[in-house]
Tab-separated table of C-alpha atoms in Angstrom:
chain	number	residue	atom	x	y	z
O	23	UNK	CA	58.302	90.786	68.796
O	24	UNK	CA	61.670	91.613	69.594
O	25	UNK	CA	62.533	94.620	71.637
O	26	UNK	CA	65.405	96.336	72.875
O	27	UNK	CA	66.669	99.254	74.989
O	28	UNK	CA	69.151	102.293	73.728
O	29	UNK	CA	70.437	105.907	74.115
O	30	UNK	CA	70.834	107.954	71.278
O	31	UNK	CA	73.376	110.727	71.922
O	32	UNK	CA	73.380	114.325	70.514
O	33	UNK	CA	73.294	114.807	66.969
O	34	UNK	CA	77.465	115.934	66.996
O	35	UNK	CA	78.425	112.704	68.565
O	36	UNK	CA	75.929	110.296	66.410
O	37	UNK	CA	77.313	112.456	63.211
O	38	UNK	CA	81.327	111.457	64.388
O	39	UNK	CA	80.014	107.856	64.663
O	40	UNK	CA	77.994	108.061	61.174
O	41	UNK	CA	81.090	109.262	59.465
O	42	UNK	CA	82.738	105.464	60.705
O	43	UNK	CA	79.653	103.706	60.330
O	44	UNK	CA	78.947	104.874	56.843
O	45	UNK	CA	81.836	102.456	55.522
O	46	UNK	CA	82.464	100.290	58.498
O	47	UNK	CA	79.510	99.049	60.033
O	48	UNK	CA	77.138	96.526	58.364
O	49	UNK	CA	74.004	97.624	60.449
O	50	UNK	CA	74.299	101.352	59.150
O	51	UNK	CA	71.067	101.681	57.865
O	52	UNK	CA	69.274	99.810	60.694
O	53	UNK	CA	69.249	102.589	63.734
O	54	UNK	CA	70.644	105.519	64.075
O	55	UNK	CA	74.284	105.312	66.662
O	56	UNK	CA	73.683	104.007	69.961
O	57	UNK	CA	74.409	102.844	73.042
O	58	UNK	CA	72.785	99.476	73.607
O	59	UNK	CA	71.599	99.233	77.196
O	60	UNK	CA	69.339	96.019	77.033
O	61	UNK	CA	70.361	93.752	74.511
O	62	UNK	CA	67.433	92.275	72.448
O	63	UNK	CA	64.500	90.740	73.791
O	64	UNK	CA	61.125	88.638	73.398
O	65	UNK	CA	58.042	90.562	73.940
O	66	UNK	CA	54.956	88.710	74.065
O	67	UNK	CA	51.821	91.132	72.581
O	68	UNK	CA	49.994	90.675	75.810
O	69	UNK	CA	52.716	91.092	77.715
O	70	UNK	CA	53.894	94.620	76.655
O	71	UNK	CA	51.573	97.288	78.725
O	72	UNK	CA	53.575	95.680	82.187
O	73	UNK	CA	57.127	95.511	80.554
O	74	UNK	CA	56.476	98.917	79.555
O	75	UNK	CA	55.206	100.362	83.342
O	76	UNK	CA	58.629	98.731	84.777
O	77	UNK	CA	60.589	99.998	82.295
O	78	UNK	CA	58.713	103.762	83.149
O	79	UNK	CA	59.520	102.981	86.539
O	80	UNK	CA	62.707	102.574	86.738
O	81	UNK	CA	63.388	105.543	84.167
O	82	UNK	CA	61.723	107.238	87.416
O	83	UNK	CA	63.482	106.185	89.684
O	84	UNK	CA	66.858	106.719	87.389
O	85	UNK	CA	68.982	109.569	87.143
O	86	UNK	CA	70.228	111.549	83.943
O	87	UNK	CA	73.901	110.462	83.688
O	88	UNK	CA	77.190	111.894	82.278
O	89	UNK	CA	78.128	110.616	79.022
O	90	UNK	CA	82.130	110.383	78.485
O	91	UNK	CA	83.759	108.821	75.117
O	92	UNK	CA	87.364	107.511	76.299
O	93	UNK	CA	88.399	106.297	73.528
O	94	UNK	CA	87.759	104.181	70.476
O	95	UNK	CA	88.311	100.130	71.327
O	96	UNK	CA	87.894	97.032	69.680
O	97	UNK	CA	85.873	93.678	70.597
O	98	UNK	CA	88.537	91.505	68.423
O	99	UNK	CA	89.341	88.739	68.389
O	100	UNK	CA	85.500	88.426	70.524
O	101	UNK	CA	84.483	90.329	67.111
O	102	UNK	CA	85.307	92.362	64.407
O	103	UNK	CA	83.481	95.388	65.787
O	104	UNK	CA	84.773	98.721	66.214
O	105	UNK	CA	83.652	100.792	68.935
O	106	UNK	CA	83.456	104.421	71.236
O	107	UNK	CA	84.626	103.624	74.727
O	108	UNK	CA	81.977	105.355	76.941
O	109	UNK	CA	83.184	105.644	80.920
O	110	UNK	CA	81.192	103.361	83.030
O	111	UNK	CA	79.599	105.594	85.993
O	112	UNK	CA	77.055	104.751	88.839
O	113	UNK	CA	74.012	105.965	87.532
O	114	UNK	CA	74.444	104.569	83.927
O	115	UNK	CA	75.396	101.172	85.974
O	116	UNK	CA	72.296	101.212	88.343
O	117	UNK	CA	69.895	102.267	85.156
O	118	UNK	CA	71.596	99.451	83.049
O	119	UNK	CA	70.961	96.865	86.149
O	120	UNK	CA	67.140	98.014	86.659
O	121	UNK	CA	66.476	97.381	83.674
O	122	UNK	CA	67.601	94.044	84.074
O	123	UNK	CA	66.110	92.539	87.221
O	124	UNK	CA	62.542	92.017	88.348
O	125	UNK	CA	60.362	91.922	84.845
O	126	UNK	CA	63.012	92.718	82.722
O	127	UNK	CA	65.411	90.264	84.219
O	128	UNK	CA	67.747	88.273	80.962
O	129	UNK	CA	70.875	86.765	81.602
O	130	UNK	CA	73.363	88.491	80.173
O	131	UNK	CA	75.485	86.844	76.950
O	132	UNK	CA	78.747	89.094	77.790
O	133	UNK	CA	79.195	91.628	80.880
O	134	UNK	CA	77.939	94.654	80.307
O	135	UNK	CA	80.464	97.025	78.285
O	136	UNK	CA	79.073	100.527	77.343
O	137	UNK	CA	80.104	101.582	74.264
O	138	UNK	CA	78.574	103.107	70.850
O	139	UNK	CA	79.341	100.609	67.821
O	140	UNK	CA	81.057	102.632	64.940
O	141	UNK	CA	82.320	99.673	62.963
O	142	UNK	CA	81.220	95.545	62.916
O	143	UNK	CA	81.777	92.519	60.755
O	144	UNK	CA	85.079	94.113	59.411
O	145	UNK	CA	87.365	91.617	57.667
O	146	UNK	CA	90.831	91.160	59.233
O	147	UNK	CA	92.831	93.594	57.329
O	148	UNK	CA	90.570	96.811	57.611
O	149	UNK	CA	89.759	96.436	61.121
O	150	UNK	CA	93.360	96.118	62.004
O	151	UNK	CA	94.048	98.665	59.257
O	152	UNK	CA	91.538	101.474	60.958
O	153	UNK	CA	91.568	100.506	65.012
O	154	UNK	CA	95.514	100.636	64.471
O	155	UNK	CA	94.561	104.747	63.095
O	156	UNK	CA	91.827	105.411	65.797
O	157	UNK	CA	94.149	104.104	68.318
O	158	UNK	CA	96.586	107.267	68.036
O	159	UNK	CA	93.447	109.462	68.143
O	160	UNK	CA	92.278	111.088	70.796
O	161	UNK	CA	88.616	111.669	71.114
O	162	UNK	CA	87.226	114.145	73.768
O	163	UNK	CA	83.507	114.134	74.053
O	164	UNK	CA	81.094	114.370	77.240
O	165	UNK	CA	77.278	115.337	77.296
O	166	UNK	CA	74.122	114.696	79.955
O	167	UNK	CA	72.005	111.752	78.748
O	168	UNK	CA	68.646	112.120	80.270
O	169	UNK	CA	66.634	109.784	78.120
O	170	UNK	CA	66.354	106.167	76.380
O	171	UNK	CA	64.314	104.768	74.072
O	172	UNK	CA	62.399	101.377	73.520
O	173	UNK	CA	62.593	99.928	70.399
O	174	UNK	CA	61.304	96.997	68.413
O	175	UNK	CA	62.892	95.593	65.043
O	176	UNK	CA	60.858	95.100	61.646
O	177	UNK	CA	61.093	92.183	59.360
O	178	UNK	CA	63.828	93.489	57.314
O	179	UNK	CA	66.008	94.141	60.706
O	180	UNK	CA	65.479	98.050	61.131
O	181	UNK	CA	64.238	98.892	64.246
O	182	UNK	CA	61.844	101.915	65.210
O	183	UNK	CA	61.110	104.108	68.467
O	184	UNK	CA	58.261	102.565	70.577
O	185	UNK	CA	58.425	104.619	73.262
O	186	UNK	CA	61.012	107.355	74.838
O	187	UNK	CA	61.617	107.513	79.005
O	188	UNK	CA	62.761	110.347	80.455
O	189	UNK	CA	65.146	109.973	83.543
O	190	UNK	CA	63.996	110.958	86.883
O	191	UNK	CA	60.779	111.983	87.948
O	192	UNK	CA	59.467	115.437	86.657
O	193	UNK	CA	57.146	117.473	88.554
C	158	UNK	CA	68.795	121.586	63.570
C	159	UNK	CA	65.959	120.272	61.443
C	160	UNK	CA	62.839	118.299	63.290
C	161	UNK	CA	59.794	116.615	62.185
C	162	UNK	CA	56.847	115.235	63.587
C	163	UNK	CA	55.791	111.485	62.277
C	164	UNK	CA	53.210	108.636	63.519
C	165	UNK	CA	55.042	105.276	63.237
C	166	UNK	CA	52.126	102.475	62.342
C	167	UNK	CA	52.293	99.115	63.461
C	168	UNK	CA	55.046	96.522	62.724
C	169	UNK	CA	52.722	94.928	60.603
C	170	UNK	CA	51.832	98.029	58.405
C	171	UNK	CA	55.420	98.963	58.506
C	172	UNK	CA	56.508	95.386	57.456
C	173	UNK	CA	54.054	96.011	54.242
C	174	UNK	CA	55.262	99.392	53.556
C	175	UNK	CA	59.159	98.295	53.324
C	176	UNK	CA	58.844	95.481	51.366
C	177	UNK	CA	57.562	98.296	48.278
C	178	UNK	CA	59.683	100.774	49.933
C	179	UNK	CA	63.108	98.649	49.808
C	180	UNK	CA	62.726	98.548	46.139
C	181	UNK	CA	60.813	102.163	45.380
C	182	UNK	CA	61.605	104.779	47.849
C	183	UNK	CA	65.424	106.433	47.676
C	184	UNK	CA	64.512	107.013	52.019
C	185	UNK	CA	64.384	103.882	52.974
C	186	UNK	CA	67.207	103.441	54.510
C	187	UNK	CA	66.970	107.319	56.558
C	188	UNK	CA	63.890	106.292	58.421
C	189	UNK	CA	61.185	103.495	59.247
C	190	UNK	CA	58.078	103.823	57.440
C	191	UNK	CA	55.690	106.535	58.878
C	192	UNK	CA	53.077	109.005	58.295
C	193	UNK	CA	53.942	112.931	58.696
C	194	UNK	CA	52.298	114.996	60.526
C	195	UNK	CA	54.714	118.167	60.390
C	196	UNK	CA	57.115	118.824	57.708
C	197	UNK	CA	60.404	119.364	58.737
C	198	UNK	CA	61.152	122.180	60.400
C	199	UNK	CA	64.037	124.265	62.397
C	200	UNK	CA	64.328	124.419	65.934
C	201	UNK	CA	66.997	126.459	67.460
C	202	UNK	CA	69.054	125.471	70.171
C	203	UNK	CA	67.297	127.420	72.840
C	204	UNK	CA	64.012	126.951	71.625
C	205	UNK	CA	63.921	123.004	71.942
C	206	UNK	CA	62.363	123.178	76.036
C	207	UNK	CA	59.469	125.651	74.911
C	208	UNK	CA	58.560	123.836	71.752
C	209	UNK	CA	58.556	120.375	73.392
C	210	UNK	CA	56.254	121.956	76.389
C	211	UNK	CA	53.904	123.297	73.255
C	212	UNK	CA	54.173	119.435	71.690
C	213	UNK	CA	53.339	117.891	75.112
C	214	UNK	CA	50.280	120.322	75.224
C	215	UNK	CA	48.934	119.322	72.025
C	216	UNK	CA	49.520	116.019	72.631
C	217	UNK	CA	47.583	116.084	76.059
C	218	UNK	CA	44.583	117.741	74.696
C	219	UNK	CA	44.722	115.413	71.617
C	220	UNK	CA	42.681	111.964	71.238
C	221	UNK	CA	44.224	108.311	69.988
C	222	UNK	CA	43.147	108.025	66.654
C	223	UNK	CA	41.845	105.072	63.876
C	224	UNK	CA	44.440	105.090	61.255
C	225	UNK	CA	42.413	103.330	58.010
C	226	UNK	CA	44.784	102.495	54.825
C	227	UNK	CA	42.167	103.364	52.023
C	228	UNK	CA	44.043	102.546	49.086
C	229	UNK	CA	47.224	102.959	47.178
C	230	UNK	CA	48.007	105.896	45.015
C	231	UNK	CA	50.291	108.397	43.757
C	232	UNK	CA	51.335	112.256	43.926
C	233	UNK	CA	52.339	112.283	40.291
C	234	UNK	CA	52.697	114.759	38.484
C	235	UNK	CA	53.677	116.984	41.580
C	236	UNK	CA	56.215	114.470	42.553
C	237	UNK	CA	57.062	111.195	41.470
C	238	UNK	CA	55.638	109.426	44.637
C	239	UNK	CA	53.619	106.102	45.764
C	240	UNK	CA	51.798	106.300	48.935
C	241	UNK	CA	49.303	104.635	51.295
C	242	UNK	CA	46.485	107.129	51.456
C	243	UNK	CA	44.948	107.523	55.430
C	244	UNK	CA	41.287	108.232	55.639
C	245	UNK	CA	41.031	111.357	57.262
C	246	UNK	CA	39.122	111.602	60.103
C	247	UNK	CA	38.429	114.525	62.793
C	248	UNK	CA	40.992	112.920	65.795
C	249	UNK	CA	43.811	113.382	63.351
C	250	UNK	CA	43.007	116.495	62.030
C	251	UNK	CA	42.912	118.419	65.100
C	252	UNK	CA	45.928	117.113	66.332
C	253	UNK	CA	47.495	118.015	62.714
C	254	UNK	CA	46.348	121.629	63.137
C	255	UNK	CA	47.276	121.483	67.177
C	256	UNK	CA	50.714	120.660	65.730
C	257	UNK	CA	50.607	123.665	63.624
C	258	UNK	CA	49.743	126.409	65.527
C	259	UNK	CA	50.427	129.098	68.245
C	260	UNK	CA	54.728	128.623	68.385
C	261	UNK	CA	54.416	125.460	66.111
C	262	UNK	CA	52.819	127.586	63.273
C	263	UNK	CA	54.470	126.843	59.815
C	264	UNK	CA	53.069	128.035	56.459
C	265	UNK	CA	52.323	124.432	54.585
C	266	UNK	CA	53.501	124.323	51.053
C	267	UNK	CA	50.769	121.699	50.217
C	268	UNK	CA	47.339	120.987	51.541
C	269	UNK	CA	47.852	118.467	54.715
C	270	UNK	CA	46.852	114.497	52.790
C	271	UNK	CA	47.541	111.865	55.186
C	272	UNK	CA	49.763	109.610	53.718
C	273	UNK	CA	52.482	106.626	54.116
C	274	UNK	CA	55.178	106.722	51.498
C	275	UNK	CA	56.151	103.655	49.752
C	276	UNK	CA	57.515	104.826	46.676
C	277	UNK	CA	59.738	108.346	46.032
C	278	UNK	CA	61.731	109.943	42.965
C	279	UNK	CA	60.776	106.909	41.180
C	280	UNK	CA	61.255	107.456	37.078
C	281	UNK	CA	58.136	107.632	35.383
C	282	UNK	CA	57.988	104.142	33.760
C	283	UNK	CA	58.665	102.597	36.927
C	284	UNK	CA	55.972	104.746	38.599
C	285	UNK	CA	53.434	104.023	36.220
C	286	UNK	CA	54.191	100.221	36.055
C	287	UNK	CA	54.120	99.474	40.374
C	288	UNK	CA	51.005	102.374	40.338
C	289	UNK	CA	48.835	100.338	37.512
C	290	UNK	CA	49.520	96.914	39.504
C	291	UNK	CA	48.623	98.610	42.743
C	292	UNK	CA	45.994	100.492	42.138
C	293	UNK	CA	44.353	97.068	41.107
C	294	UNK	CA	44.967	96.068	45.111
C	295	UNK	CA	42.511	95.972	47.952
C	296	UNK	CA	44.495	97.166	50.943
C	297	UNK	CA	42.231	96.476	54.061
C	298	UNK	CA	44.219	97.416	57.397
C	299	UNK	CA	42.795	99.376	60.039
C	300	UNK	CA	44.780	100.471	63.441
C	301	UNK	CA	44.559	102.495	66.473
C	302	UNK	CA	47.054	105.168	66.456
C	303	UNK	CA	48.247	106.417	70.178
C	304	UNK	CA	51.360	107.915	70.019
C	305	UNK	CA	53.484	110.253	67.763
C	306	UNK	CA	57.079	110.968	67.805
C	307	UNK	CA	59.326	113.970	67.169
C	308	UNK	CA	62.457	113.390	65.651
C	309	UNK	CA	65.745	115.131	64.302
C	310	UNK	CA	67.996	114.744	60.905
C	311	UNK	CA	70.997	113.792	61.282
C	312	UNK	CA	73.856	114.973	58.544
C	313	UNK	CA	73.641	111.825	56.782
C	314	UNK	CA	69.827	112.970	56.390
C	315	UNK	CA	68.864	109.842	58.388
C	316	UNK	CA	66.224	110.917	61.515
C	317	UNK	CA	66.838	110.203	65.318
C	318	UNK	CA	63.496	109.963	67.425
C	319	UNK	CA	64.085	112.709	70.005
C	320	UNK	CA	61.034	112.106	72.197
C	321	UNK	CA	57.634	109.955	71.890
C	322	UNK	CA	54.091	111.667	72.849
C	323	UNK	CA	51.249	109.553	74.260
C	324	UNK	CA	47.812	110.697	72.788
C	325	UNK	CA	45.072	111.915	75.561
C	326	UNK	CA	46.206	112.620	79.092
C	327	UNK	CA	46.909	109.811	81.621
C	328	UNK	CA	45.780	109.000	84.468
């Protein structure tokens, strides 16, 4: 089954990227907005209980991390995808790289690039047409992340909650 | 902000349920396919710690349970619904009523029937065609349930997962 590894922000900032999404972005009705921290994945069925202890330990050994949109950006001409800029910081760096060595280990397609996808396979014209608008906009938005979710996809490419991981120990 | 409480089968019982669902139920796009266990419900701001301790609780004093599809059916005339009906069985009904009282105490508008939409604000003819076909269907599928989730609407009326509970305390 395939797997893969995301933060959902607050409700405000998942409701600004909904409004985009809505008309922009093909995968809309898939999952709700996200930041994609481990891109999809195999899981074999036997396989899951151990992927699922690393992944629990290094949410443990993780911290909760400051989440800052810069600015909205644009993967063209890579592709058509629209996108929040989210600051890269150490923590979300060292969680994004344990969960990516030792078990979880994947070589990576494309360097990792935080960001929360508001718009993708956009012809030519509208991308141009609505990155050249978000460009001149300024977008000011920082919150405390202090979980992630596991997720699998279904046959018909939605993908559901397996299992949330809180950041840091708790007592 | 609005919350609800939901058990998210297996792929393979979710994979069944959408492939009614993409045709019959005006949801399917707002959330994967799931059985509720709490009706939506508000939470305010400062409240969200406290209630999550209370969820924890229940869930920690709770058992894994066998979810058994029994048949097909339909809520009509109260609404104009196709479901999955869930045996009931004594694991799930405690931790329905665990969900339901102390702080999490809600007045239920209808008696609690274990259920897994497939089909919603269908018009009758519809209804009554898929329901006669179905109700002709065996439906054998049996799993063991271990986990629930509490989740959160978002304006487009979609749902977020805002945490996952394990059933049973760990070691």
């Amino acid at each position: 089954m395939k797997y893969g590894i995301a933060v959902f922000p607050s409700k405000k900032l998942q409701d600004i990227a909904n409004s985009y999404r809505k008309r922009y972005d093909t995968k809309y009705s898939m999952v709700p907005p996200h930041l994609t921290i481990k891109d999809p994945f195999e899981i074999k069925e036997g396989e899951l209980d151990n992927i699922v202890k690393e992944i629990q330990k290094a949410a443990d050994k993780s911290k909760p991390f400051q989440l800052k949109v810069l600015r909205y950006s644009s993967f063209y001409p890579v592709t058509n995808t629209l996108y929040m800029k989210v600051a890269e910081n150490k923590e979300l760096k060292a969680l994004q790289e344990k969960l990516n060595s030792g078990l979880l280990q994947k070589e990576r397609e494309h360097p990792f690039v935080p960001h929360i996808t508001i718009g993708q396979e956009m012809n030519y014209d509208e991308l141009s047409d609505v990155f050249g608008r978000l460009k001149l906009e300024s977008i000011e938005h920082e919150e405390t992340i202090d979980r992630f979710s596991l997720l699998y996809q279904l046959e018909n490419g939605a993908w559901t909650v397996y299992e949330t991981f809180l950041l840091g120990e708790r007592e």
